[in-house]
PDB file of C-alpha atoms in Angstrom:
ATOM      1  CA  MET A   1     113.343  91.186 124.315  1.00  0.00           C
ATOM      2  CA  HIS A   2     112.494  87.718 123.032  1.00  0.00           C
ATOM      3  CA  THR A   3     110.726  84.825 124.791  1.00  0.00           C
ATOM      4  CA  VAL A   4     110.657  81.093 124.115  1.00  0.00           C
ATOM      5  CA  ILE A   5     108.215  78.620 125.656  1.00  0.00           C
ATOM      6  CA  ARG A   6     109.138  74.928 125.678  1.00  0.00           C
ATOM      7  CA  THR A   7     106.180  72.651 126.449  1.00  0.00           C
ATOM      8  CA  TYR A   8     106.803  69.032 127.400  1.00  0.00           C
ATOM      9  CA  SER A   9     103.934  66.534 127.382  1.00  0.00           C
ATOM     10  CA  GLY A  10     103.299  62.897 126.618  1.00  0.00           C
ATOM     11  CA  SER A  11     105.773  60.097 127.115  1.00  0.00           C
ATOM     12  CA  GLY A  12     108.332  60.796 129.834  1.00  0.00           C
ATOM     13  CA  ALA A  13     107.258  64.400 130.499  1.00  0.00           C
ATOM     14  CA  LYS A  14     106.110  63.815 134.088  1.00  0.00           C
ATOM     15  CA  GLU A  15     109.336  61.953 134.834  1.00  0.00           C
ATOM     16  CA  LEU A  16     111.386  64.771 133.292  1.00  0.00           C
ATOM     17  CA  PHE A  17     109.702  67.384 135.477  1.00  0.00           C
ATOM     18  CA  ALA A  18     110.106  65.237 138.585  1.00  0.00           C
ATOM     19  CA  LEU A  19     113.841  65.178 137.830  1.00  0.00           C
ATOM     20  CA  LEU A  20     114.003  68.899 137.025  1.00  0.00           C
ATOM     21  CA  GLU A  21     112.366  69.670 140.361  1.00  0.00           C
ATOM     22  CA  THR A  22     115.233  67.942 142.170  1.00  0.00           C
ATOM     23  CA  ARG A  23     117.853  69.892 140.171  1.00  0.00           C
ATOM     24  CA  THR A  24     116.487  73.460 140.337  1.00  0.00           C
ATOM     25  CA  ALA A  25     119.741  75.056 141.555  1.00  0.00           C
ATOM     26  CA  GLU A  26     121.642  73.502 138.661  1.00  0.00           C
ATOM     27  CA  ILE A  27     118.964  74.546 136.151  1.00  0.00           C
ATOM     28  CA  GLU A  28     118.964  78.111 137.503  1.00  0.00           C
ATOM     29  CA  SER A  29     122.732  78.376 137.148  1.00  0.00           C
ATOM     30  CA  LEU A  30     122.592  76.952 133.637  1.00  0.00           C
ATOM     31  CA  MET A  31     119.906  79.378 132.468  1.00  0.00           C
ATOM     32  CA  ARG A  32     121.599  82.380 134.082  1.00  0.00           C
ATOM     33  CA  SER A  33     124.707  81.575 132.013  1.00  0.00           C
ATOM     34  CA  VAL A  34     122.816  82.208 128.754  1.00  0.00           C
ATOM     35  CA  GLN A  35     123.938  85.403 127.008  1.00  0.00           C
ATOM     36  CA  GLY A  36     121.376  88.180 127.486  1.00  0.00           C
ATOM     37  CA  PHE A  37     119.376  86.248 130.105  1.00  0.00           C
ATOM     38  CA  VAL A  38     116.421  88.179 131.574  1.00  0.00           C
ATOM     39  CA  SER A  39     114.178  85.595 133.280  1.00  0.00           C
ATOM     40  CA  TYR A  40     113.305  81.907 133.483  1.00  0.00           C
ATOM     41  CA  THR A  41     110.232  80.090 134.775  1.00  0.00           C
ATOM     42  CA  LEU A  42     109.666  76.344 135.085  1.00  0.00           C
ATOM     43  CA  ALA A  43     106.098  75.152 135.721  1.00  0.00           C
ATOM     44  CA  ARG A  44     104.464  71.762 136.141  1.00  0.00           C
ATOM     45  CA  THR A  45     101.235  70.825 134.333  1.00  0.00           C
ATOM     46  CA  ALA A  46      98.961  67.799 134.657  1.00  0.00           C
ATOM     47  CA  ASP A  47     100.854  65.954 131.901  1.00  0.00           C
ATOM     48  CA  GLY A  48     104.377  67.377 132.154  1.00  0.00           C
ATOM     49  CA  GLY A  49     105.311  71.036 132.209  1.00  0.00           C
ATOM     50  CA  PHE A  50     106.734  74.026 130.424  1.00  0.00           C
ATOM     51  CA  SER A  51     109.534  76.534 130.683  1.00  0.00           C
ATOM     52  CA  VAL A  52     109.504  80.201 129.738  1.00  0.00           C
ATOM     53  CA  THR A  53     112.818  81.885 128.976  1.00  0.00           C
ATOM     54  CA  THR A  54     113.165  85.584 128.216  1.00  0.00           C
ATOM     55  CA  CYS A  55     116.385  87.070 126.908  1.00  0.00           C
ATOM     56  CA  ASN A  56     117.438  90.412 125.466  1.00  0.00           C
ATOM     57  CA  ASP A  57     117.233  89.027 121.927  1.00  0.00           C
ATOM     58  CA  LYS A  58     116.501  85.940 119.813  1.00  0.00           C
ATOM     59  CA  ALA A  59     120.146  84.858 119.917  1.00  0.00           C
ATOM     60  CA  GLY A  60     119.782  84.397 123.679  1.00  0.00           C
ATOM     61  CA  THR A  61     116.593  82.365 123.461  1.00  0.00           C
ATOM     62  CA  ASP A  62     118.111  80.250 120.682  1.00  0.00           C
ATOM     63  CA  GLU A  63     121.058  79.558 122.987  1.00  0.00           C
ATOM     64  CA  SER A  64     118.661  78.660 125.823  1.00  0.00           C
ATOM     65  CA  VAL A  65     116.915  76.081 123.625  1.00  0.00           C
ATOM     66  CA  LYS A  66     120.264  74.475 122.782  1.00  0.00           C
ATOM     67  CA  VAL A  67     121.432  74.548 126.413  1.00  0.00           C
ATOM     68  CA  ALA A  68     118.169  72.918 127.577  1.00  0.00           C
ATOM     69  CA  LYS A  69     118.321  70.258 124.857  1.00  0.00           C
ATOM     70  CA  ASP A  70     121.948  69.429 125.677  1.00  0.00           C
ATOM     71  CA  TRP A  71     121.255  69.282 129.444  1.00  0.00           C
ATOM     72  CA  ILE A  72     118.328  66.908 128.937  1.00  0.00           C
ATOM     73  CA  ALA A  73     120.408  64.684 126.635  1.00  0.00           C
ATOM     74  CA  MET A  74     123.189  64.476 129.229  1.00  0.00           C
ATOM     75  CA  ASN A  75     121.126  64.308 132.427  1.00  0.00           C
ATOM     76  CA  ALA A  76     117.604  63.131 131.647  1.00  0.00           C
ATOM     77  CA  ALA A  77     117.829  60.799 128.668  1.00  0.00           C
ATOM     78  CA  GLY A  78     116.479  58.016 130.884  1.00  0.00           C
ATOM     79  CA  THR A  79     113.111  59.751 131.114  1.00  0.00           C
ATOM     80  CA  ALA A  80     112.621  59.201 127.361  1.00  0.00           C
ATOM     81  CA  ALA A  81     110.702  62.491 127.252  1.00  0.00           C
ATOM     82  CA  ASN A  82     109.369  63.592 123.892  1.00  0.00           C
ATOM     83  CA  ALA A  83     110.956  66.673 122.339  1.00  0.00           C
ATOM     84  CA  PRO A  84     109.141  69.832 123.441  1.00  0.00           C
ATOM     85  CA  SER A  85     106.823  71.911 121.335  1.00  0.00           C
ATOM     86  CA  ILE A  86     108.395  75.343 121.028  1.00  0.00           C
ATOM     87  CA  SER A  87     106.682  78.724 120.736  1.00  0.00           C
ATOM     88  CA  GLU A  88     108.612  81.966 120.579  1.00  0.00           C
ATOM     89  CA  GLY A  89     108.145  85.630 119.899  1.00  0.00           C
ATOM     90  CA  THR A  90     109.032  89.216 120.578  1.00  0.00           C
ATOM     91  CA  VAL A  91     108.013  90.462 124.011  1.00  0.00           C
ATOM     92  CA  ILE A  92     105.299  93.117 123.990  1.00  0.00           C
ATOM     93  CA  LEU A  93     105.082  93.603 127.765  1.00  0.00           C
ATOM     94  CA  HIS A  94     107.314  92.286 130.543  1.00  0.00           C
ATOM     95  CA  VAL A  95     106.221  93.074 134.105  1.00  0.00           C
ATOM     96  CA  LYS A  96     108.494  92.341 137.071  1.00  0.00           C
TER      97      LYS A  96
END
């Protein structure tokens, strides 16, 4: 399995997460459509938030990054949120 973490902070990040919170059903459906989807978490921080996506392989997490970027461009461009910092890696342990 492979995981990607997208961290949003700085300009527009709080506004982006306020919007995401109102669209959780849509976001869930979008992420579940990613090939090889395993899990998705969206969390708020003091200055924005982060998402954690786990898929069966890197191709899935790469797709999730593109899907998220495209959704934000189409639905949240008005927040003017900075691009996220992205961390990714191979899963060592995944507990459900």
